[in-house]
CSV table of C-alpha atoms and ligand atoms in Angstrom, one decimal:
chain,number,residue,atom,x,y,z
V,3,MET,CA,66.7,-46.7,115.1
V,4,ASN,CA,68.6,-44.4,117.4
V,5,VAL,CA,69.4,-42.0,114.6
V,6,LYS,CA,66.9,-39.1,114.6
V,7,ASP,CA,67.4,-37.8,111.1
V,8,GLU,CA,68.7,-40.1,108.4
V,9,PHE,CA,69.8,-37.2,106.3
V,10,SER,CA,71.9,-35.4,108.9
V,11,PHE,CA,73.4,-38.8,109.9
V,12,ILE,CA,74.4,-39.4,106.3
V,13,SER,CA,75.9,-36.0,106.0
V,14,LYS,CA,77.9,-36.6,109.2
V,15,ILE,CA,79.5,-39.8,107.9
V,16,THR,CA,80.2,-38.5,104.4
V,17,PRO,CA,83.9,-38.3,103.9
V,18,ARG,CA,85.2,-34.8,103.3
V,19,HIS,CA,88.0,-36.0,101.1
V,20,THR,CA,88.1,-38.9,98.7
V,21,HIS,CA,91.2,-40.7,97.4
V,22,GLN,CA,90.3,-42.0,93.9
V,23,SER,CA,90.6,-39.7,91.0
V,24,SER,CA,88.2,-41.9,88.9
V,25,LEU,CA,85.3,-41.0,91.3
V,26,LYS,CA,82.7,-38.8,89.6
V,27,VAL,CA,79.6,-38.9,91.8
V,28,ALA,CA,80.0,-39.8,95.5
V,29,ILE,CA,77.4,-40.0,98.3
V,30,GLY,CA,74.3,-37.9,97.6
V,31,ASP,CA,72.7,-39.2,94.5
V,32,ASP,CA,70.7,-42.4,93.7
V,33,ALA,CA,74.0,-44.2,92.9
V,34,ALA,CA,77.7,-43.6,92.8
V,35,VAL,CA,79.6,-43.1,89.5
V,36,TYR,CA,83.2,-43.6,88.6
V,37,SER,CA,84.9,-43.7,85.3
V,38,GLY,CA,85.3,-47.1,83.6
V,39,THR,CA,86.4,-47.3,80.0
V,40,ASP,CA,86.9,-44.6,77.4
V,41,LEU,CA,83.2,-44.8,76.5
V,42,PHE,CA,81.4,-45.7,79.7
V,43,ASP,CA,81.2,-44.7,83.4
V,44,GLU,CA,80.4,-47.4,86.0
V,45,VAL,CA,77.4,-46.9,88.3
V,46,ILE,CA,76.8,-48.7,91.6
V,47,CYS,CA,74.2,-48.7,94.4
V,48,VAL,CA,73.0,-50.8,97.3
V,49,ASP,CA,69.7,-51.0,99.2
V,50,THR,CA,68.5,-53.1,102.1
V,51,MET,CA,65.1,-54.5,102.8
V,52,VAL,CA,64.2,-55.6,106.4
V,53,GLU,CA,61.4,-57.9,107.4
V,54,GLY,CA,58.9,-56.1,109.7
V,55,ILE,CA,60.1,-52.7,108.3
V,56,HIS,CA,60.0,-52.9,104.5
V,57,PHE,CA,57.8,-56.0,104.1
V,58,ARG,CA,56.0,-58.6,106.1
V,59,LYS,CA,55.2,-62.2,105.1
V,60,ASP,CA,51.6,-61.1,104.8
V,61,THR,CA,52.3,-58.1,102.5
V,62,LEU,CA,54.8,-59.8,100.1
V,63,THR,CA,55.4,-63.4,99.2
V,64,PRO,CA,59.0,-64.6,99.3
V,65,TYR,CA,59.1,-64.5,95.5
V,66,GLN,CA,57.9,-60.8,95.6
V,67,ILE,CA,60.4,-59.9,98.4
V,68,GLY,CA,63.2,-61.1,96.1
V,69,LYS,CA,61.8,-59.3,93.1
V,70,LYS,CA,61.3,-56.1,94.9
V,71,ALA,CA,64.7,-56.1,96.6
V,72,LEU,CA,66.3,-56.2,93.1
V,73,ALA,CA,63.7,-53.8,91.6
V,74,VAL,CA,64.5,-51.0,94.1
V,75,ASN,CA,68.1,-51.2,93.1
V,76,LEU,CA,67.4,-51.3,89.4
V,77,SER,CA,65.2,-48.2,90.0
V,78,ASP,CA,68.2,-46.3,91.5
V,79,LEU,CA,70.3,-47.2,88.5
V,80,ALA,CA,67.4,-46.1,86.2
V,81,ALA,CA,67.5,-42.8,88.0
V,82,MET,CA,71.1,-42.3,86.9
V,83,GLY,CA,70.2,-43.3,83.3
V,84,ALA,CA,72.3,-46.4,83.6
V,85,VAL,CA,72.0,-49.9,82.1
V,86,PRO,CA,72.2,-52.6,84.9
V,87,HIS,CA,74.7,-55.5,84.4
V,88,TYR,CA,75.4,-57.3,87.6
V,89,TYR,CA,74.1,-57.8,91.1
V,90,LEU,CA,75.3,-59.2,94.4
V,91,VAL,CA,73.0,-60.4,97.3
V,92,SER,CA,73.8,-60.4,101.0
V,93,ILE,CA,71.1,-62.2,103.0
V,94,ALA,CA,70.8,-62.6,106.8
V,95,ILE,CA,68.5,-65.5,107.5
V,96,PRO,CA,66.5,-66.1,110.7
V,97,LYS,CA,65.2,-69.6,111.8
V,98,SER,CA,61.6,-68.6,110.8
V,99,TRP,CA,62.5,-68.9,107.1
V,100,SER,CA,62.6,-72.3,105.3
V,101,GLU,CA,65.0,-73.1,102.5
V,102,GLU,CA,62.1,-73.4,100.2
V,103,GLN,CA,61.0,-69.8,101.0
V,104,LEU,CA,64.6,-68.6,100.4
V,105,GLU,CA,64.7,-70.3,97.1
V,106,ALA,CA,61.5,-68.4,96.2
V,107,VAL,CA,63.2,-65.1,97.1
V,108,TYR,CA,66.0,-65.9,94.7
V,109,HIS,CA,63.5,-67.0,92.0
V,110,GLY,CA,61.9,-63.6,92.3
V,111,MET,CA,65.2,-61.9,91.8
V,112,LYS,CA,66.1,-64.1,88.9
V,113,ASP,CA,62.8,-63.5,87.0
V,114,LEU,CA,63.4,-59.7,87.1
V,115,ALA,CA,67.1,-60.1,86.4
V,116,ASP,CA,66.4,-62.2,83.3
V,117,GLN,CA,64.1,-59.5,82.1
V,118,PHE,CA,66.9,-56.9,82.3
V,119,LYS,CA,69.7,-59.3,81.4
V,120,VAL,CA,71.4,-58.8,84.8
V,121,ASP,CA,73.7,-61.5,86.3
V,122,LEU,CA,74.0,-62.5,89.9
V,123,ILE,CA,77.8,-62.5,90.6
V,124,GLY,CA,78.2,-62.8,94.4
V,125,GLY,CA,77.0,-62.1,97.9
V,126,ASP,CA,77.0,-63.3,101.4
V,127,THR,CA,74.9,-65.6,103.6
V,128,VAL,CA,74.7,-65.3,107.4
V,129,SER,CA,72.3,-66.1,110.2
V,130,ILE,CA,70.3,-63.6,112.2
V,131,GLN,CA,68.1,-63.8,115.3
V,132,GLU,CA,64.7,-62.4,114.3
V,133,SER,CA,64.0,-61.0,110.8
V,134,LEU,CA,65.1,-61.6,107.3
V,135,VAL,CA,67.5,-58.9,106.0
V,136,ILE,CA,68.3,-58.7,102.3
V,137,THR,CA,70.8,-56.3,100.8
V,138,VAL,CA,71.2,-56.1,97.1
V,139,THR,CA,74.1,-54.3,95.2
V,140,VAL,CA,73.6,-53.5,91.6
V,141,ILE,CA,76.4,-52.4,89.1
V,142,GLY,CA,75.8,-51.0,85.7
V,143,ARG,CA,77.1,-48.4,83.3
V,144,VAL,CA,76.1,-45.3,81.4
V,145,GLU,CA,77.7,-43.4,78.5
V,146,LYS,CA,80.7,-41.3,79.7
V,147,ASN,CA,79.6,-38.2,81.5
V,148,ARG,CA,75.9,-38.9,80.8
V,149,SER,CA,74.7,-40.0,84.2
V,150,LEU,CA,71.6,-38.0,85.2
V,151,LEU,CA,72.0,-36.2,88.5
V,152,ARG,CA,69.6,-34.6,90.9
V,153,SER,CA,71.7,-31.4,90.7
V,154,SER,CA,71.1,-30.6,87.0
V,155,ALA,CA,67.7,-28.7,87.3
V,156,GLU,CA,67.6,-25.1,86.2
V,157,VAL,CA,65.1,-22.3,86.5
V,158,GLY,CA,62.6,-22.5,83.5
V,159,ASP,CA,62.7,-26.3,83.3
V,160,ASN,CA,59.6,-28.4,83.1
V,161,VAL,CA,59.1,-31.0,85.9
V,162,PHE,CA,58.0,-34.5,84.7
V,163,VAL,CA,57.2,-37.9,86.1
V,164,THR,CA,56.9,-41.2,84.4
V,165,GLY,CA,53.8,-43.4,84.7
V,166,TYR,CA,51.4,-43.1,87.7
V,167,VAL,CA,52.0,-42.3,91.3
V,168,GLY,CA,50.3,-43.3,94.6
V,169,GLY,CA,49.3,-46.8,93.5
V,170,SER,CA,51.9,-48.6,95.7
V,171,ALA,CA,50.8,-46.8,98.9
V,172,ALA,CA,47.1,-47.4,98.2
V,173,GLY,CA,47.9,-51.1,97.6
V,174,LEU,CA,49.8,-51.3,100.9
V,175,SER,CA,46.9,-49.7,102.8
V,176,LEU,CA,44.6,-52.4,101.4
V,177,LEU,CA,47.0,-55.2,102.4
V,178,LEU,CA,47.4,-53.7,105.9
V,179,GLU,CA,43.7,-53.4,106.3
V,180,LYS,CA,42.5,-56.7,104.9
V,181,GLY,CA,45.5,-59.0,104.5
V,182,ASN,CA,46.7,-60.8,101.3
V,183,GLU,CA,44.1,-63.6,101.7
V,184,ALA,CA,41.1,-61.3,101.3
V,185,SER,CA,39.2,-61.1,98.0
V,186,TYR,CA,39.7,-57.9,96.1
V,187,PHE,CA,38.1,-56.1,93.2
V,188,ASP,CA,40.2,-55.8,90.0
V,189,HIS,CA,41.1,-52.2,90.6
V,190,GLU,CA,42.3,-53.1,94.1
V,191,GLN,CA,44.3,-56.0,92.8
V,192,GLU,CA,46.0,-53.5,90.5
V,193,LEU,CA,47.0,-51.3,93.4
V,194,ILE,CA,48.3,-54.3,95.4
V,195,LYS,CA,50.3,-55.4,92.4
V,196,ALA,CA,51.8,-51.9,92.2
V,197,HIS,CA,53.0,-52.3,95.8
V,198,GLN,CA,54.1,-55.9,95.5
V,199,GLU,CA,55.8,-56.0,92.1
V,200,PRO,CA,57.0,-52.4,91.2
V,201,VAL,CA,58.5,-52.1,87.7
V,202,PRO,CA,61.8,-50.2,87.6
V,203,GLN,CA,61.8,-47.6,84.8
V,204,VAL,CA,65.1,-48.6,83.3
V,205,ARG,CA,63.9,-48.0,79.7
V,206,ALA,CA,62.8,-44.4,80.5
V,207,GLY,CA,66.1,-43.7,82.2
V,208,ARG,CA,67.9,-44.9,79.1
V,209,ILE,CA,65.8,-42.6,76.9
V,210,PHE,CA,66.7,-39.6,79.0
V,211,ALA,CA,70.4,-40.5,79.1
V,212,GLN,CA,70.6,-41.1,75.4
V,213,SER,CA,68.8,-37.9,74.6
V,214,ASN,CA,72.2,-36.2,75.3
V,215,GLU,CA,70.3,-33.3,76.9
V,216,ARG,CA,70.6,-31.8,80.3
V,217,ILE,CA,68.1,-33.7,82.5
V,218,SER,CA,67.9,-33.9,86.3
V,219,LEU,CA,66.5,-37.2,87.6
V,220,ASN,CA,65.5,-39.0,90.8
V,221,ASP,CA,63.4,-42.1,91.4
V,222,VAL,CA,60.2,-42.1,93.5
V,223,SER,CA,61.1,-44.3,96.4
V,224,ASP,CA,59.8,-42.0,99.2
V,225,GLY,CA,56.9,-40.1,97.6
V,226,LEU,CA,56.9,-37.2,95.2
V,227,ALA,CA,57.2,-34.6,97.9
V,228,SER,CA,60.5,-36.0,99.2
V,229,GLU,CA,61.9,-36.7,95.8
V,230,ALA,CA,61.1,-33.3,94.4
V,231,ASN,CA,62.8,-31.8,97.5
V,232,GLU,CA,65.9,-33.8,96.8
V,233,ILE,CA,66.1,-32.3,93.4
V,234,ALA,CA,65.3,-28.8,94.8
V,235,GLU,CA,68.1,-29.2,97.4
V,236,ALA,CA,70.7,-30.7,95.0
V,237,SER,CA,70.0,-28.1,92.3
V,238,GLN,CA,69.2,-25.1,94.7
V,239,VAL,CA,66.0,-24.4,92.8
V,240,THR,CA,62.2,-24.1,93.6
V,241,LEU,CA,59.9,-26.7,92.0
V,242,LEU,CA,56.2,-25.7,91.6
V,243,LEU,CA,54.0,-28.8,91.1
V,244,TYR,CA,50.4,-28.5,89.8
V,245,GLU,CA,48.0,-30.6,91.8
V,246,GLU,CA,45.6,-31.2,88.9
V,247,LYS,CA,48.5,-32.5,86.7
V,248,LEU,CA,49.8,-35.2,89.1
V,249,PRO,CA,49.2,-38.5,87.4
V,250,LEU,CA,47.3,-40.2,90.3
V,251,HIS,CA,47.1,-44.0,89.7
V,252,PRO,CA,43.7,-44.5,88.0
V,253,ALA,CA,42.9,-47.5,90.2
V,254,MET,CA,42.7,-45.2,93.2
V,255,SER,CA,40.0,-43.1,91.7
V,256,ALA,CA,37.3,-44.4,94.1
V,257,ASN,CA,39.3,-43.0,97.0
V,258,GLU,CA,38.9,-39.4,98.3
V,259,LEU,CA,41.1,-36.9,96.5
V,260,ASP,CA,43.0,-36.1,99.7
V,261,GLN,CA,43.8,-39.7,100.2
V,262,GLN,CA,45.0,-40.1,96.6
V,263,LEU,CA,47.2,-37.0,96.9
V,264,ASP,CA,48.6,-38.3,100.2
V,265,ALA,CA,49.5,-41.6,98.6
V,266,ALA,CA,51.2,-39.8,95.7
V,267,LEU,CA,53.1,-37.2,97.6
V,268,TYR,CA,54.0,-39.1,100.8
V,269,GLY,CA,53.4,-42.7,100.1
V,270,GLY,CA,56.4,-43.7,98.0
V,271,GLU,CA,57.6,-47.0,96.5
V,272,ASP,CA,56.1,-46.2,93.1
V,273,PHE,CA,59.6,-46.4,91.6
V,274,GLN,CA,58.7,-44.0,88.8
V,275,LEU,CA,61.2,-41.4,87.7
V,276,ILE,CA,60.8,-37.7,88.5
V,277,GLY,CA,63.0,-35.1,86.8
V,278,THR,CA,63.3,-31.8,85.0
V,279,ALA,CA,64.3,-30.9,81.5
V,280,SER,CA,64.3,-27.6,79.6
V,281,LYS,CA,61.0,-26.6,77.8
V,282,GLU,CA,62.7,-27.4,74.5
V,283,THR,CA,63.9,-30.8,75.6
V,284,PHE,CA,60.7,-31.9,77.3
V,285,PRO,CA,58.6,-32.5,74.1
V,286,LEU,CA,61.5,-34.4,72.5
V,287,ILE,CA,61.8,-36.9,75.4
V,288,GLN,CA,58.0,-37.1,75.8
V,289,ALA,CA,57.7,-38.1,72.1
V,290,GLU,CA,60.4,-40.7,72.4
V,291,CYS,CA,58.8,-42.1,75.6
V,292,LYS,CA,55.4,-42.3,73.8
V,293,ARG,CA,57.0,-44.1,70.8
V,294,GLN,CA,58.3,-46.7,73.3
V,295,GLY,CA,54.9,-47.0,75.1
V,296,ILE,CA,56.0,-45.0,78.2
V,297,SER,CA,53.8,-42.2,79.5
V,298,LEU,CA,55.7,-39.1,80.6
V,299,HIS,CA,53.6,-36.5,82.4
V,300,LEU,CA,54.4,-32.8,82.7
V,301,ILE,CA,53.6,-32.0,86.4
V,302,GLY,CA,55.2,-28.6,87.1
V,303,GLU,CA,58.0,-26.1,86.5
V,304,VAL,CA,61.2,-24.8,88.1
V,305,ILE,CA,60.5,-21.2,89.0
V,306,ASP,CA,63.2,-19.9,91.3
V,307,ASN,CA,66.7,-20.3,92.7
V,308,GLN,CA,65.8,-21.2,96.3
V,309,PRO,CA,65.6,-24.8,97.4
V,310,ALA,CA,61.9,-25.4,98.0
V,311,VAL,CA,58.9,-27.3,96.6
V,312,TYR,CA,55.3,-25.9,96.3
V,313,LEU,CA,52.1,-27.5,95.3
V,314,LYS,CA,49.7,-25.3,93.4
V,315,LYS,CA,46.1,-26.1,94.3
V,316,GLU,CA,43.5,-23.8,92.7
V,317,ASN,CA,44.4,-20.5,94.3
V,318,GLU,CA,46.5,-21.9,97.1
V,319,LYS,CA,50.2,-22.5,97.0
V,320,ILE,CA,51.3,-25.0,99.6
V,321,LEU,CA,54.9,-25.6,100.8
V,322,LEU,CA,55.7,-29.3,100.4
V,323,SER,CA,58.2,-30.4,103.0
V,324,LYS,CA,59.8,-33.8,102.7
V,325,LYS,CA,57.2,-35.3,105.0
V,326,GLY,CA,53.7,-33.9,105.7
V,327,TYR,CA,51.8,-30.8,104.6
V,328,ASN,CA,52.8,-27.3,105.7
V,329,HIS,CA,50.1,-24.8,104.7
V,330,PHE,CA,51.3,-21.6,103.1
V,331,SER,CA,49.0,-18.8,101.8
V,332,LYS,CA,49.5,-16.8,98.7
H,2,ADP,P1,67.7,-42.6,98.0
H,2,ADP,O1,67.4,-41.2,98.1
H,2,ADP,O2,68.1,-43.0,96.6
H,2,ADP,O3,66.8,-43.6,98.7
H,2,ADP,P2,69.3,-42.7,100.4
H,2,ADP,O4,68.5,-41.7,101.0
H,2,ADP,O5,69.2,-44.1,100.9
H,2,ADP,O6,69.1,-42.7,98.8
H,2,ADP,O7,70.8,-42.3,100.5
H,2,ADP,C1,71.2,-41.0,100.1
H,2,ADP,C2,72.7,-41.1,99.8
H,2,ADP,O8,73.5,-41.4,100.9
H,2,ADP,C3,73.1,-42.1,98.7
H,2,ADP,O9,74.1,-41.5,97.9
H,2,ADP,C4,73.6,-43.3,99.5
H,2,ADP,O10,74.5,-44.0,98.8
H,2,ADP,C5,74.2,-42.6,100.7
H,2,ADP,N1,74.1,-43.4,102.0
H,2,ADP,C6,73.0,-43.8,102.6
H,2,ADP,N2,73.3,-44.4,103.8
H,2,ADP,C7,74.6,-44.5,103.8
H,2,ADP,C8,75.5,-45.1,104.8
H,2,ADP,N3,75.1,-45.7,105.9
H,2,ADP,N4,76.9,-45.0,104.6
H,2,ADP,C9,77.3,-44.3,103.4
H,2,ADP,N5,76.5,-43.8,102.5
H,2,ADP,C10,75.2,-43.8,102.7
H,3,MG,MG1,66.9,-43.4,94.9
């Protein structure tokens, strides 16, 4: 790519003015929101996966490529607190892909779509020279004015994350090292599965939206450090994360701690939800998550009104940039 910084590119192309008065959330969050009926807002997002960049035939099967292409979009809708309803698929097909393999891609999407009662309603099919490109658009809805934004965090909030983090990156490392044909221990297979078949946290997103409380939310597509920074920037607040509270995927426990932290903070593709809620709200949503079999971990707090993220590690406080460590003494 000839674009140096994706974020500054996006800000350059973001329109300064919009035309439609129904628009509620434009570029800048996990999905866009515009008003629909009296009771609901519409939520829509799109994501692309490219062969050789986001997957290879030896890291994901065609079935898993389809499933994941839909899952990443359902995750963006989950991060808004929305219920997914419809999806559209645009696919650019190179000669190296057989019709059978393409059917498997759609089979993977359908299995996940059936689970969430989402319908395929359109798309586009074209040829391409080299690599498969698959673009999925998902449309859903959320109760009026209840979409959960990255910009809602406030000083004093607790910071939380659903499920475990780091598993996907650890699974990808195994696949890149040994390939998908190798024999793996059970715990390694668990990590590989976390990478190949991530589960979007739609139900957790719905618990947060239906709580009717102020909750900021983002999905973990690029690693905790990057996602926490997106909340910090959108809300203009400082997040302090506690290293010992990060829910590192238990199947990674044989790895060095530094490796586990690296996977959780910078690996990405866990598709869990990170967010903040007031200290009064947090126990309520945690209890409801528990009732529904979802683990919600308290990992930090919002401490200040400057956009930054720190990791507290014993006596050290480390500034977490979007990518890579930046040591900071305190
Ligand atoms: P996420 O953080 O959920 O992965 P991205 O970083 O892909 O989202 O995008 C950030 C925001 O910029 C989103 O609101 C997205 O819709 C928007 N966006 C990304 N790329 C483009 C583009 N090429 N044109 C218009 N909007 C874009
Ligand atoms: Mg997102």
